[in-house]
Structure formats: structure tokens, C-alpha cells
mmCIF file of C-alpha atoms in Angstrom:
data_model
loop_
_atom_site.group_PDB
_atom_site.id
_atom_site.type_symbol
_atom_site.label_atom_id
_atom_site.label_comp_id
_atom_site.label_asym_id
_atom_site.label_seq_id
_atom_site.Cartn_x
_atom_site.Cartn_y
_atom_site.Cartn_z
ATOM 1 C CA MET A 11 8.141 -77.763 47.761
ATOM 2 C CA ASP A 12 5.761 -75.296 48.703
ATOM 3 C CA ARG A 13 1.977 -75.596 47.643
ATOM 4 C CA THR A 14 2.274 -73.037 44.341
ATOM 5 C CA GLU A 15 5.337 -74.804 43.152
ATOM 6 C CA ARG A 16 3.483 -78.671 43.579
ATOM 7 C CA ILE A 17 0.671 -77.060 41.792
ATOM 8 C CA LEU A 18 2.972 -76.125 38.723
ATOM 9 C CA ASP A 19 4.323 -79.313 38.727
ATOM 10 C CA LEU A 20 1.006 -81.005 39.018
ATOM 11 C CA VAL A 21 -0.292 -79.244 36.070
ATOM 12 C CA ALA A 22 2.598 -79.498 34.081
ATOM 13 C CA LEU A 23 2.563 -83.341 34.954
ATOM 14 C CA LEU A 24 -1.308 -83.805 33.680
ATOM 15 C CA LEU A 25 -0.760 -81.898 30.541
ATOM 16 C CA ASP A 26 2.311 -83.676 29.482
ATOM 17 C CA ALA A 27 0.411 -87.124 30.061
ATOM 18 C CA ARG A 28 -1.063 -89.132 26.841
ATOM 19 C CA GLU A 29 -3.312 -91.289 29.043
ATOM 20 C CA PRO A 30 -4.921 -90.774 32.576
ATOM 21 C CA ILE A 31 -2.573 -90.787 35.567
ATOM 22 C CA SER A 32 -3.550 -93.008 38.512
ATOM 23 C CA TRP A 33 -3.509 -92.153 42.151
ATOM 24 C CA ALA A 34 -0.175 -94.511 42.692
ATOM 25 C CA GLU A 35 1.431 -92.818 40.188
ATOM 26 C CA LEU A 36 0.700 -89.352 41.610
ATOM 27 C CA ARG A 37 2.061 -90.502 45.080
ATOM 28 C CA GLU A 38 5.702 -92.019 43.330
ATOM 29 C CA HIS A 39 5.854 -88.330 41.681
ATOM 30 C CA PHE A 40 5.082 -86.378 44.428
ATOM 31 C CA PRO A 41 6.541 -88.710 47.702
ATOM 32 C CA ALA A 42 7.331 -86.024 49.727
ATOM 33 C CA ASP A 43 3.968 -84.088 49.728
ATOM 34 C CA TYR A 44 1.513 -87.346 48.965
ATOM 35 C CA GLY A 45 3.525 -89.502 51.131
ATOM 36 C CA GLY A 46 2.863 -90.519 54.680
ATOM 37 C CA SER A 47 -0.599 -92.050 55.743
ATOM 38 C CA ASP A 48 -3.245 -92.509 52.963
ATOM 39 C CA ASP A 49 -5.718 -90.414 54.435
ATOM 40 C CA ALA A 50 -3.646 -87.250 54.923
ATOM 41 C CA ALA A 51 -2.074 -87.680 51.071
ATOM 42 C CA GLU A 52 -5.721 -87.937 50.196
ATOM 43 C CA ARG A 53 -6.533 -84.982 51.720
ATOM 44 C CA LYS A 54 -3.717 -83.023 50.767
ATOM 45 C CA PHE A 55 -4.378 -83.771 46.746
ATOM 46 C CA GLU A 56 -8.011 -82.853 47.444
ATOM 47 C CA ARG A 57 -7.373 -79.415 48.278
ATOM 48 C CA ASP A 58 -4.579 -78.744 45.378
ATOM 49 C CA LYS A 59 -7.293 -80.640 42.919
ATOM 50 C CA ALA A 60 -10.083 -78.166 44.531
ATOM 51 C CA GLU A 61 -7.646 -75.206 43.806
ATOM 52 C CA LEU A 62 -7.085 -76.638 40.129
ATOM 53 C CA VAL A 63 -10.858 -76.701 39.073
ATOM 54 C CA GLU A 64 -11.080 -73.450 41.101
ATOM 55 C CA LEU A 65 -8.383 -72.170 38.775
ATOM 56 C CA GLY A 66 -10.168 -73.215 35.716
ATOM 57 C CA PHE A 67 -8.222 -76.534 35.422
ATOM 58 C CA PRO A 68 -10.496 -79.143 33.446
ATOM 59 C CA LEU A 69 -9.232 -82.402 35.601
ATOM 60 C CA THR A 70 -11.576 -84.922 35.741
ATOM 61 C CA TYR A 71 -11.312 -88.608 36.881
ATOM 62 C CA VAL A 72 -12.082 -91.237 34.267
ATOM 63 C CA GLN A 73 -13.327 -94.828 35.198
ATOM 64 C CA GLY A 74 -10.761 -97.439 33.190
ATOM 65 C CA ASP A 75 -12.187 -99.937 30.286
ATOM 66 C CA ASP A 76 -10.450 -102.137 27.922
ATOM 67 C CA GLU A 77 -9.472 -99.217 25.869
ATOM 68 C CA ARG A 78 -7.608 -96.601 28.783
ATOM 69 C CA ARG A 79 -7.002 -97.135 32.582
ATOM 70 C CA ASP A 80 -8.407 -95.095 35.524
ATOM 71 C CA GLY A 81 -6.951 -92.331 36.638
ATOM 72 C CA TYR A 82 -7.078 -88.490 36.357
ATOM 73 C CA ILE A 83 -6.826 -86.743 32.657
ATOM 74 C CA VAL A 84 -7.163 -83.092 31.072
ATOM 75 C CA ASP A 85 -9.634 -82.186 28.970
ATOM 76 C CA ARG A 86 -7.054 -80.391 26.336
ATOM 77 C CA ASP A 87 -10.197 -79.249 24.188
ATOM 78 C CA ALA A 88 -11.491 -77.341 27.237
ATOM 79 C CA TYR A 89 -8.016 -76.063 28.542
ATOM 80 C CA TYR A 90 -6.109 -74.585 25.295
ATOM 81 C CA LEU A 91 -7.848 -71.827 23.657
ATOM 82 C CA PRO A 92 -8.932 -72.179 19.675
ATOM 83 C CA GLU A 93 -5.844 -70.927 17.412
ATOM 84 C CA ALA A 94 -6.980 -67.559 16.468
ATOM 85 C CA ASP A 95 -5.623 -67.887 12.569
ATOM 86 C CA LEU A 96 -4.963 -63.948 12.241
ATOM 87 C CA THR A 97 -3.731 -62.256 8.858
ATOM 88 C CA LYS A 98 -0.807 -59.876 8.964
ATOM 89 C CA GLU A 99 -3.489 -57.110 8.878
ATOM 90 C CA GLU A 100 -5.598 -58.167 11.339
ATOM 91 C CA LEU A 101 -2.750 -58.596 13.602
ATOM 92 C CA ALA A 102 -1.346 -55.052 13.095
ATOM 93 C CA VAL A 103 -4.867 -53.803 13.767
ATOM 94 C CA LEU A 104 -5.270 -55.645 17.313
ATOM 95 C CA TYR A 105 -1.169 -54.513 18.084
ATOM 96 C CA ALA A 106 -2.433 -50.706 17.422
ATOM 97 C CA ALA A 107 -5.761 -51.359 19.228
ATOM 98 C CA GLY A 108 -4.405 -52.832 22.432
ATOM 99 C CA SER A 109 -1.309 -50.089 22.392
ATOM 100 C CA ALA A 110 -3.858 -47.393 21.966
ATOM 101 C CA ALA A 111 -5.797 -48.988 25.017
ATOM 102 C CA LEU A 112 -2.555 -49.364 27.485
ATOM 103 C CA ALA A 113 -1.735 -45.996 26.409
ATOM 104 C CA SER A 114 -4.931 -44.579 27.878
ATOM 105 C CA GLY A 115 -4.048 -44.296 31.386
ATOM 106 C CA ALA A 116 -7.108 -46.167 32.229
ATOM 107 C CA PHE A 117 -7.610 -49.728 31.390
ATOM 108 C CA PRO A 118 -8.439 -52.898 33.455
ATOM 109 C CA GLY A 119 -5.958 -56.038 33.043
ATOM 110 C CA ARG A 120 -3.015 -53.648 31.765
ATOM 111 C CA ASP A 121 -0.795 -56.783 32.689
ATOM 112 C CA ASP A 122 -2.637 -59.070 30.713
ATOM 113 C CA LEU A 123 -3.010 -57.001 27.881
ATOM 114 C CA ALA A 124 0.641 -55.798 27.594
ATOM 115 C CA HIS A 125 1.691 -59.874 27.870
ATOM 116 C CA ALA A 126 -0.583 -60.773 25.213
ATOM 117 C CA LEU A 127 0.791 -57.512 23.141
ATOM 118 C CA ARG A 128 4.435 -59.199 23.550
ATOM 119 C CA LYS A 129 2.935 -62.505 22.627
ATOM 120 C CA ILE A 130 1.923 -60.591 19.398
ATOM 121 C CA GLY A 131 5.537 -59.045 18.736
ATOM 122 C CA PHE A 132 6.957 -62.385 19.150
ATOM 123 C CA PHE A 133 4.472 -64.096 16.451
ATOM 124 C CA ALA A 134 5.701 -61.310 14.193
ATOM 125 C CA GLY A 135 9.431 -62.511 14.452
ATOM 126 C CA GLU A 136 10.429 -58.893 15.203
ATOM 127 C CA SER A 137 10.501 -56.344 17.401
ATOM 128 C CA LEU A 138 7.541 -54.224 16.779
ATOM 129 C CA PRO A 139 7.551 -50.093 17.119
ATOM 130 C CA THR A 140 4.937 -48.951 19.431
ATOM 131 C CA PRO A 141 2.102 -47.199 17.686
ATOM 132 C CA ARG A 142 1.709 -43.729 18.465
ATOM 133 C CA VAL A 143 -1.950 -44.170 19.211
ATOM 134 C CA ARG A 144 -3.766 -43.239 22.382
ATOM 135 C CA MET A 145 -7.604 -44.664 23.458
ATOM 136 C CA GLU A 146 -8.873 -41.117 24.709
ATOM 137 C CA LEU A 147 -11.302 -40.889 27.764
ATOM 138 C CA GLY A 148 -13.555 -38.302 27.248
ATOM 139 C CA SER A 149 -15.322 -38.175 30.918
ATOM 140 C CA VAL A 150 -11.468 -38.872 32.457
ATOM 141 C CA GLN A 151 -10.303 -35.508 33.787
ATOM 142 C CA ALA A 152 -6.556 -34.723 33.324
ATOM 143 C CA GLY A 153 -4.713 -35.774 36.165
ATOM 144 C CA GLN A 154 -7.735 -38.438 37.279
ATOM 145 C CA GLU A 155 -6.255 -41.666 35.017
ATOM 146 C CA LYS A 156 -4.206 -43.386 37.896
ATOM 147 C CA GLU A 157 -7.528 -43.244 40.333
ATOM 148 C CA VAL A 158 -9.872 -44.401 37.348
ATOM 149 C CA SER A 159 -7.376 -47.093 36.427
ATOM 150 C CA ALA A 160 -6.912 -48.105 39.935
ATOM 151 C CA ARG A 161 -10.759 -48.387 40.600
ATOM 152 C CA LEU A 162 -10.808 -50.523 37.191
ATOM 153 C CA GLU A 163 -8.598 -52.815 38.180
ATOM 154 C CA GLN A 164 -10.710 -53.674 41.421
ATOM 155 C CA LEU A 165 -13.753 -53.578 39.795
ATOM 156 C CA TRP A 166 -12.375 -56.061 37.081
ATOM 157 C CA ASP A 167 -11.274 -58.254 39.567
ATOM 158 C CA ALA A 168 -14.763 -57.924 41.472
ATOM 159 C CA CYS A 169 -16.396 -58.921 38.226
ATOM 160 C CA ALA A 170 -14.272 -62.125 38.058
ATOM 161 C CA GLY A 171 -14.937 -63.061 41.421
ATOM 162 C CA ARG A 172 -18.443 -62.216 41.633
ATOM 163 C CA LYS A 173 -17.627 -60.383 44.502
ATOM 164 C CA TRP A 174 -19.925 -57.234 45.715
ATOM 165 C CA VAL A 175 -18.647 -53.744 45.963
ATOM 166 C CA GLU A 176 -19.763 -51.004 47.772
ATOM 167 C CA LEU A 177 -19.540 -47.566 45.977
ATOM 168 C CA THR A 178 -19.398 -44.051 46.699
ATOM 169 C CA TYR A 179 -21.215 -42.513 43.730
ATOM 170 C CA ALA A 180 -21.710 -39.115 42.450
ATOM 171 C CA SER A 181 -24.895 -39.338 40.127
ATOM 172 C CA PRO A 182 -25.491 -36.751 37.696
ATOM 173 C CA LYS A 183 -29.229 -36.730 38.383
ATOM 174 C CA HIS A 184 -29.003 -36.134 42.240
ATOM 175 C CA PRO A 185 -26.545 -33.485 44.097
ATOM 176 C CA GLY A 186 -23.977 -35.102 46.815
ATOM 177 C CA THR A 187 -23.447 -38.547 46.784
ATOM 178 C CA THR A 188 -24.705 -41.927 47.602
ATOM 179 C CA GLN A 189 -23.878 -45.258 49.263
ATOM 180 C CA ARG A 190 -24.116 -48.306 46.923
ATOM 181 C CA ARG A 191 -24.093 -51.856 47.254
ATOM 182 C CA VAL A 192 -23.698 -53.449 44.172
ATOM 183 C CA ASP A 193 -23.451 -56.933 42.346
ATOM 184 C CA PRO A 194 -20.805 -56.072 39.550
ATOM 185 C CA TYR A 195 -21.803 -58.003 36.340
ATOM 186 C CA GLY A 196 -19.419 -56.681 33.870
ATOM 187 C CA LEU A 197 -17.719 -53.481 32.528
ATOM 188 C CA ALA A 198 -18.221 -51.956 29.310
ATOM 189 C CA LEU A 199 -16.285 -49.133 27.339
ATOM 190 C CA ARG A 200 -18.466 -47.142 24.637
ATOM 191 C CA ARG A 201 -17.308 -44.265 22.842
ATOM 192 C CA GLY A 202 -14.696 -43.245 26.083
ATOM 193 C CA VAL A 203 -16.742 -43.816 29.014
ATOM 194 C CA TRP A 204 -16.288 -46.729 31.434
ATOM 195 C CA THR A 205 -19.743 -48.099 32.598
ATOM 196 C CA LEU A 206 -19.971 -50.838 35.697
ATOM 197 C CA VAL A 207 -23.352 -52.657 35.122
ATOM 198 C CA GLY A 208 -24.647 -54.553 38.025
ATOM 199 C CA HIS A 209 -27.347 -55.226 40.402
ATOM 200 C CA CYS A 210 -28.177 -52.249 43.215
ATOM 201 C CA HIS A 211 -29.169 -53.450 46.198
ATOM 202 C CA LEU A 212 -30.240 -49.574 47.120
ATOM 203 C CA ARG A 213 -32.400 -48.965 44.449
ATOM 204 C CA GLY A 214 -32.995 -52.698 43.162
ATOM 205 C CA GLY A 215 -32.662 -54.296 40.092
ATOM 206 C CA LEU A 216 -29.769 -53.599 37.249
ATOM 207 C CA ARG A 217 -28.295 -50.203 37.226
ATOM 208 C CA THR A 218 -25.176 -48.680 35.258
ATOM 209 C CA PHE A 219 -22.791 -46.991 36.589
ATOM 210 C CA HIS A 220 -19.894 -44.051 35.267
ATOM 211 C CA VAL A 221 -16.703 -45.295 36.847
ATOM 212 C CA HIS A 222 -15.333 -41.956 36.728
ATOM 213 C CA ARG A 223 -18.127 -40.690 39.060
ATOM 214 C CA VAL A 224 -17.296 -43.527 41.613
ATOM 215 C CA ARG A 225 -15.953 -41.371 44.604
ATOM 216 C CA GLU A 226 -14.921 -44.316 46.819
ATOM 217 C CA LEU A 227 -14.880 -48.331 45.860
ATOM 218 C CA LYS A 228 -14.510 -51.116 48.525
ATOM 219 C CA VAL A 229 -14.680 -54.716 47.363
ATOM 220 C CA ASN A 230 -15.862 -57.379 49.731
ATOM 221 C CA THR A 231 -12.741 -59.559 50.920
ATOM 222 C CA ALA A 232 -14.727 -61.989 53.382
ATOM 223 C CA ARG A 233 -14.419 -65.665 51.381
ATOM 224 C CA PRO A 234 -12.389 -64.108 48.805
ATOM 225 C CA ARG A 235 -12.750 -67.729 46.859
ATOM 226 C CA THR A 236 -16.168 -67.920 47.266
ATOM 227 C CA PRO A 237 -18.807 -66.207 44.697
ATOM 228 C CA ASP A 238 -21.246 -63.486 46.392
ATOM 229 C CA PHE A 239 -23.523 -63.789 43.744
ATOM 230 C CA GLN A 240 -24.267 -65.559 40.204
ATOM 231 C CA VAL A 241 -24.967 -63.506 37.044
ATOM 232 C CA PRO A 242 -28.248 -64.326 34.756
ATOM 233 C CA GLU A 243 -27.336 -66.650 32.047
ATOM 234 C CA ASP A 244 -29.067 -64.186 30.013
ATOM 235 C CA PHE A 245 -27.278 -61.149 30.758
ATOM 236 C CA SER A 246 -25.705 -58.929 28.354
ATOM 237 C CA LEU A 247 -24.022 -56.166 28.479
ATOM 238 C CA ASP A 248 -25.260 -54.968 24.914
ATOM 239 C CA ASN A 249 -28.854 -54.715 26.752
ATOM 240 C CA HIS A 250 -27.546 -51.881 29.315
ATOM 241 C CA VAL A 251 -24.779 -50.065 27.564
ATOM 242 C CA ALA A 252 -25.472 -48.409 23.982
ATOM 243 C CA TYR A 253 -22.490 -48.707 21.466
ATOM 244 C CA PHE A 254 -24.311 -45.744 19.588
ATOM 245 C CA PRO A 255 -26.397 -42.813 20.419
ATOM 246 C CA TRP A 256 -29.520 -44.425 18.887
ATOM 247 C CA GLN A 257 -29.122 -47.855 20.947
ATOM 248 C CA HIS A 258 -30.089 -45.732 24.743
ATOM 249 C CA ARG A 259 -33.207 -47.482 26.182
ATOM 250 C CA PHE A 260 -34.959 -44.310 26.426
ATOM 251 C CA HIS A 261 -38.109 -45.791 24.521
ATOM 252 C CA ALA A 262 -39.691 -48.751 23.095
ATOM 253 C CA PRO A 263 -37.687 -50.205 20.116
ATOM 254 C CA VAL A 264 -39.057 -49.042 16.612
ATOM 255 C CA GLU A 265 -37.452 -49.974 13.403
ATOM 256 C CA VAL A 266 -36.442 -47.103 11.264
ATOM 257 C CA THR A 267 -35.510 -47.138 7.426
ATOM 258 C CA LEU A 268 -32.688 -45.019 6.393
ATOM 259 C CA ARG A 269 -31.915 -44.033 2.795
ATOM 260 C CA LEU A 270 -28.297 -43.965 2.333
ATOM 261 C CA SER A 271 -26.497 -42.610 -1.141
ATOM 262 C CA GLY A 272 -23.040 -41.513 -2.246
ATOM 263 C CA ALA A 273 -20.056 -42.471 -0.159
ATOM 264 C CA LEU A 274 -22.298 -43.463 2.832
ATOM 265 C CA SER A 275 -23.985 -46.212 0.980
ATOM 266 C CA SER A 276 -20.278 -48.047 1.093
ATOM 267 C CA ARG A 277 -19.987 -47.389 4.326
ATOM 268 C CA ALA A 278 -23.303 -48.653 5.616
ATOM 269 C CA ALA A 279 -22.322 -51.867 7.351
ATOM 270 C CA GLY A 280 -19.782 -49.807 9.409
ATOM 271 C CA LEU A 281 -21.609 -46.573 10.121
ATOM 272 C CA PHE A 282 -24.705 -49.134 11.311
ATOM 273 C CA PRO A 283 -23.698 -52.050 12.442
ATOM 274 C CA GLY A 284 -26.277 -54.991 12.671
ATOM 275 C CA ALA A 285 -28.957 -53.039 10.493
ATOM 276 C CA ALA A 286 -30.508 -54.727 8.051
ATOM 277 C CA LEU A 287 -28.840 -53.692 4.467
ATOM 278 C CA GLU A 288 -30.756 -53.868 0.793
ATOM 279 C CA PRO A 289 -28.714 -52.487 -1.786
ATOM 280 C CA LEU A 290 -30.943 -50.459 -4.362
ATOM 281 C CA GLU A 291 -29.081 -49.331 -7.182
ATOM 282 C CA ALA A 292 -26.104 -48.305 -7.877
ATOM 283 C CA GLY A 293 -24.294 -46.011 -4.947
ATOM 284 C CA VAL A 294 -27.881 -46.181 -2.838
ATOM 285 C CA THR A 295 -28.258 -48.668 0.237
ATOM 286 C CA ARG A 296 -31.386 -49.014 2.003
ATOM 287 C CA ALA A 297 -30.850 -49.900 6.213
ATOM 288 C CA ARG A 298 -33.322 -51.158 8.525
ATOM 289 C CA LEU A 299 -32.268 -51.057 12.422
ATOM 290 C CA PRO A 300 -34.161 -51.182 15.807
ATOM 291 C CA VAL A 301 -34.085 -47.802 17.440
ATOM 292 C CA SER A 302 -35.115 -47.168 21.053
ATOM 293 C CA PHE A 303 -33.579 -43.283 21.279
ATOM 294 C CA LEU A 304 -34.769 -41.231 18.131
ATOM 295 C CA ASP A 305 -32.972 -38.046 18.775
ATOM 296 C CA GLY A 306 -29.857 -39.827 19.050
ATOM 297 C CA LEU A 307 -30.417 -41.420 15.492
ATOM 298 C CA ALA A 308 -31.516 -38.150 14.139
ATOM 299 C CA ARG A 309 -28.268 -36.176 15.667
ATOM 300 C CA PHE A 310 -26.284 -39.037 14.272
ATOM 301 C CA CYS A 311 -28.112 -38.553 10.544
ATOM 302 C CA LEU A 312 -27.899 -34.583 10.774
ATOM 303 C CA SER A 313 -24.197 -35.206 10.991
ATOM 304 C CA LEU A 314 -23.633 -37.171 8.183
ATOM 305 C CA GLY A 315 -25.317 -35.003 5.694
ATOM 306 C CA PRO A 316 -27.944 -34.654 3.002
ATOM 307 C CA ASP A 317 -26.965 -38.528 1.800
ATOM 308 C CA CYS A 318 -28.793 -39.827 4.688
ATOM 309 C CA LEU A 319 -32.463 -39.932 4.723
ATOM 310 C CA VAL A 320 -35.183 -41.421 6.770
ATOM 311 C CA GLU A 321 -37.704 -43.005 4.886
ATOM 312 C CA GLY A 322 -39.848 -43.906 7.792
ATOM 313 C CA PRO A 323 -41.635 -43.947 10.462
ATOM 314 C CA GLU A 324 -43.305 -40.719 9.922
ATOM 315 C CA SER A 325 -42.335 -40.037 14.096
ATOM 316 C CA ALA A 326 -38.664 -40.407 12.877
ATOM 317 C CA GLN A 327 -38.924 -38.363 9.843
ATOM 318 C CA ALA A 328 -40.939 -35.762 11.800
ATOM 319 C CA ARG A 329 -38.275 -35.702 14.772
ATOM 320 C CA LEU A 330 -35.671 -35.186 12.032
ATOM 321 C CA ARG A 331 -37.168 -32.614 10.403
ATOM 322 C CA GLU A 332 -37.702 -30.711 13.818
ATOM 323 C CA MET A 333 -34.030 -31.011 14.898
ATOM 324 C CA GLY A 334 -32.655 -29.663 11.517
ATOM 325 C CA ALA A 335 -34.997 -26.831 11.416
ATOM 326 C CA ARG A 336 -33.660 -26.036 14.916
ATOM 327 C CA VAL A 337 -30.102 -25.836 13.837
ATOM 328 C CA VAL A 338 -31.163 -24.095 10.981
ATOM 329 C CA ASN A 339 -32.783 -21.222 12.981
ATOM 330 C CA ARG A 340 -30.112 -21.636 15.333
ATOM 331 C CA HIS A 341 -27.663 -20.566 12.846
ATOM 332 C CA ALA A 342 -29.479 -18.067 11.025
ATOM 333 C CA ASP A 343 -30.231 -16.384 14.589
ATOM 334 C CA ALA A 344 -26.311 -16.165 15.010
ATOM 335 C CA GLN A 345 -26.054 -14.326 11.407
ATOM 336 C CA GLU A 346 -28.167 -11.893 12.204
ATOM 337 C CA ASP A 347 -26.906 -11.020 15.314
ATOM 338 C CA LYS A 348 -23.619 -10.958 13.305
ATOM 339 C CA VAL A 349 -25.000 -8.677 10.792
ATOM 340 C CA SER A 350 -26.505 -6.453 13.294
ATOM 341 C CA ALA A 351 -23.268 -6.269 15.313
#
């Protein structure tokens, strides 16, 4: 029996057991593998056990008592994922979103995602048609999908294995390219742009890198099962990659108060996720949210029209008035040029 087959059989045996399995029982189940001298058998099992633990298999040895005997046992609560318990409507949305991600042509973990979608189809009890939806990646040029997809897979594996990477990176702030060595902490997709967040050894500290700007990528292959770094416990992608334009960390956060009326009132939670909402009257909602980029918020509010008003602070109101005046003046100038022509 080769090692892979033995590991799979060992997992099946341990998961099927209702009580701890002793070392003697393991040797009986695998006489050809754990036979021979005691020392050789124990060394082989220790290697197998180490591989199971590395793969995330929660195998532990328990000391017996009056209730149970000594042996190896699996923590089933840690091994099995909790039941998702999604409604049919939620499954439909999840299936459509997953299909859109696959159709984008640049999405890491594509095989795992495709397998998950097949499971959703299985639980639906029927063959589901592939939705005609696609996740658009605004920064990926035509014909670049395969290249970006391959780099995303490499970075995905590097993040999971905590292996450092070498990047040839074309920054929009500097001409040419630079060589970077980065400890990759995580990947995020925000508004069509894939971003890598990690510790940059060249610049020092945490930095963000747009994956479509990576020209060359090399993952450290030395000691593949040994992590090169540890991700800080307090690390969060949300602190470094903004979901919305007002979350870019250009300035110190300030609380901005908005007044949403009409159709925007009922959409407040979706337009400004995480904001503190306060219903004022029928069809009017006040929203308070932390903002670290006033220009990003001002542009978004202007796009929503007159039903979105900034109540405070004065700095946010002034910025909105200034940007609104620039838009009006630009359109007025364009109209004058058209009349003159």
C-alpha cells in the first residue's frame, strides 16, 4: 500500500470509530505497514500522524479512564463544518455568484469553487443551468485573464502555505518595475480589482499590490511544508483594502452624518453597510459612518442625487459643495462651447 492510500484508509478508520483506537488496533488494521519491529512501526506512524496534523486533521491521543479506553480519536466538532442551512433563495444567489466568479477567467481556487457548485446542484435535486452572469474584472485587459489567473493560483497557495514570494511589480506611482520580496498575508477582490496584502521586505511594513500589475512572480519552494512567516493575529484585510471609496485610508477617520430620503431611505443598509442607521420619519433615514477619504464619499453621494444630503461635519459639507460646484461649472462650460460652435 502506498503512502497516500494508507493515509486515506487511516482517515476513514479514525472517522468511523466510535471510541478511541489503540496503537495495537492500528497495527492490526495495517499489518503490512505498521508491522515489523516496534521502533520502525512507530516511526512510520509518527510520520503519518504528523502529515495528518499538518493537513488539519484534528487527531489527538486520549488517556483512558473508567468511561473510555486509551487511544487515538478525532475531534468531530473541529473536523466537520457546521451545517450551512441556506434557503433555496440563498442557494440560488450563491450559485449565481460562484458561476460569475468562474466565468471571470481569473479566480483562485477555481477547482474547489467548481466542486462546491456541483454540490449545490446535487442538493438542489436537479441539474442546474449555468447562469449567464460574469464577474467583470475592470483592471484585467483582454487576453490577460490566463496570466492573472495563474498568478492568483500561485498567490493563493503561497498565502495558504505562508511562503514568501518574489514580485516584479509595476507600480502606478513609479516608472519601470521594482523587485519585491513579500510575505503574502491575504488576497481580496474589491470592485473588480484583485489586491495582495503582505509584508514588503523592500519598503518595510504592510503594503498592497494589485495583482494585474505583477509582471513576474516566484514562490519560495524551499521547505514546502514549513511556513516562512506568521500572519499577525490582529491582521484584517478590511483594514487595508477598501470595499467602498470612502474607506480608503488617506486621512484620519471622521464620522460623517448623511440624510437619505425617498427610495434611498429603504436602501440605506445596502448603500452604506456598517453605518449606524436612525429612522427619522416616513421615508427618511439618518446614517452615520466612519470616513477616511472624504473625496470618495463626496463622489458617491453626488452620484446618488439630491436625496442624499451630508448633514455634517462642516468639512464634509464643504467638500461636497466644492465638488458639486466643479461638476456644474464643467457642464456649463461644455454647454457654452457647444452654443459657440
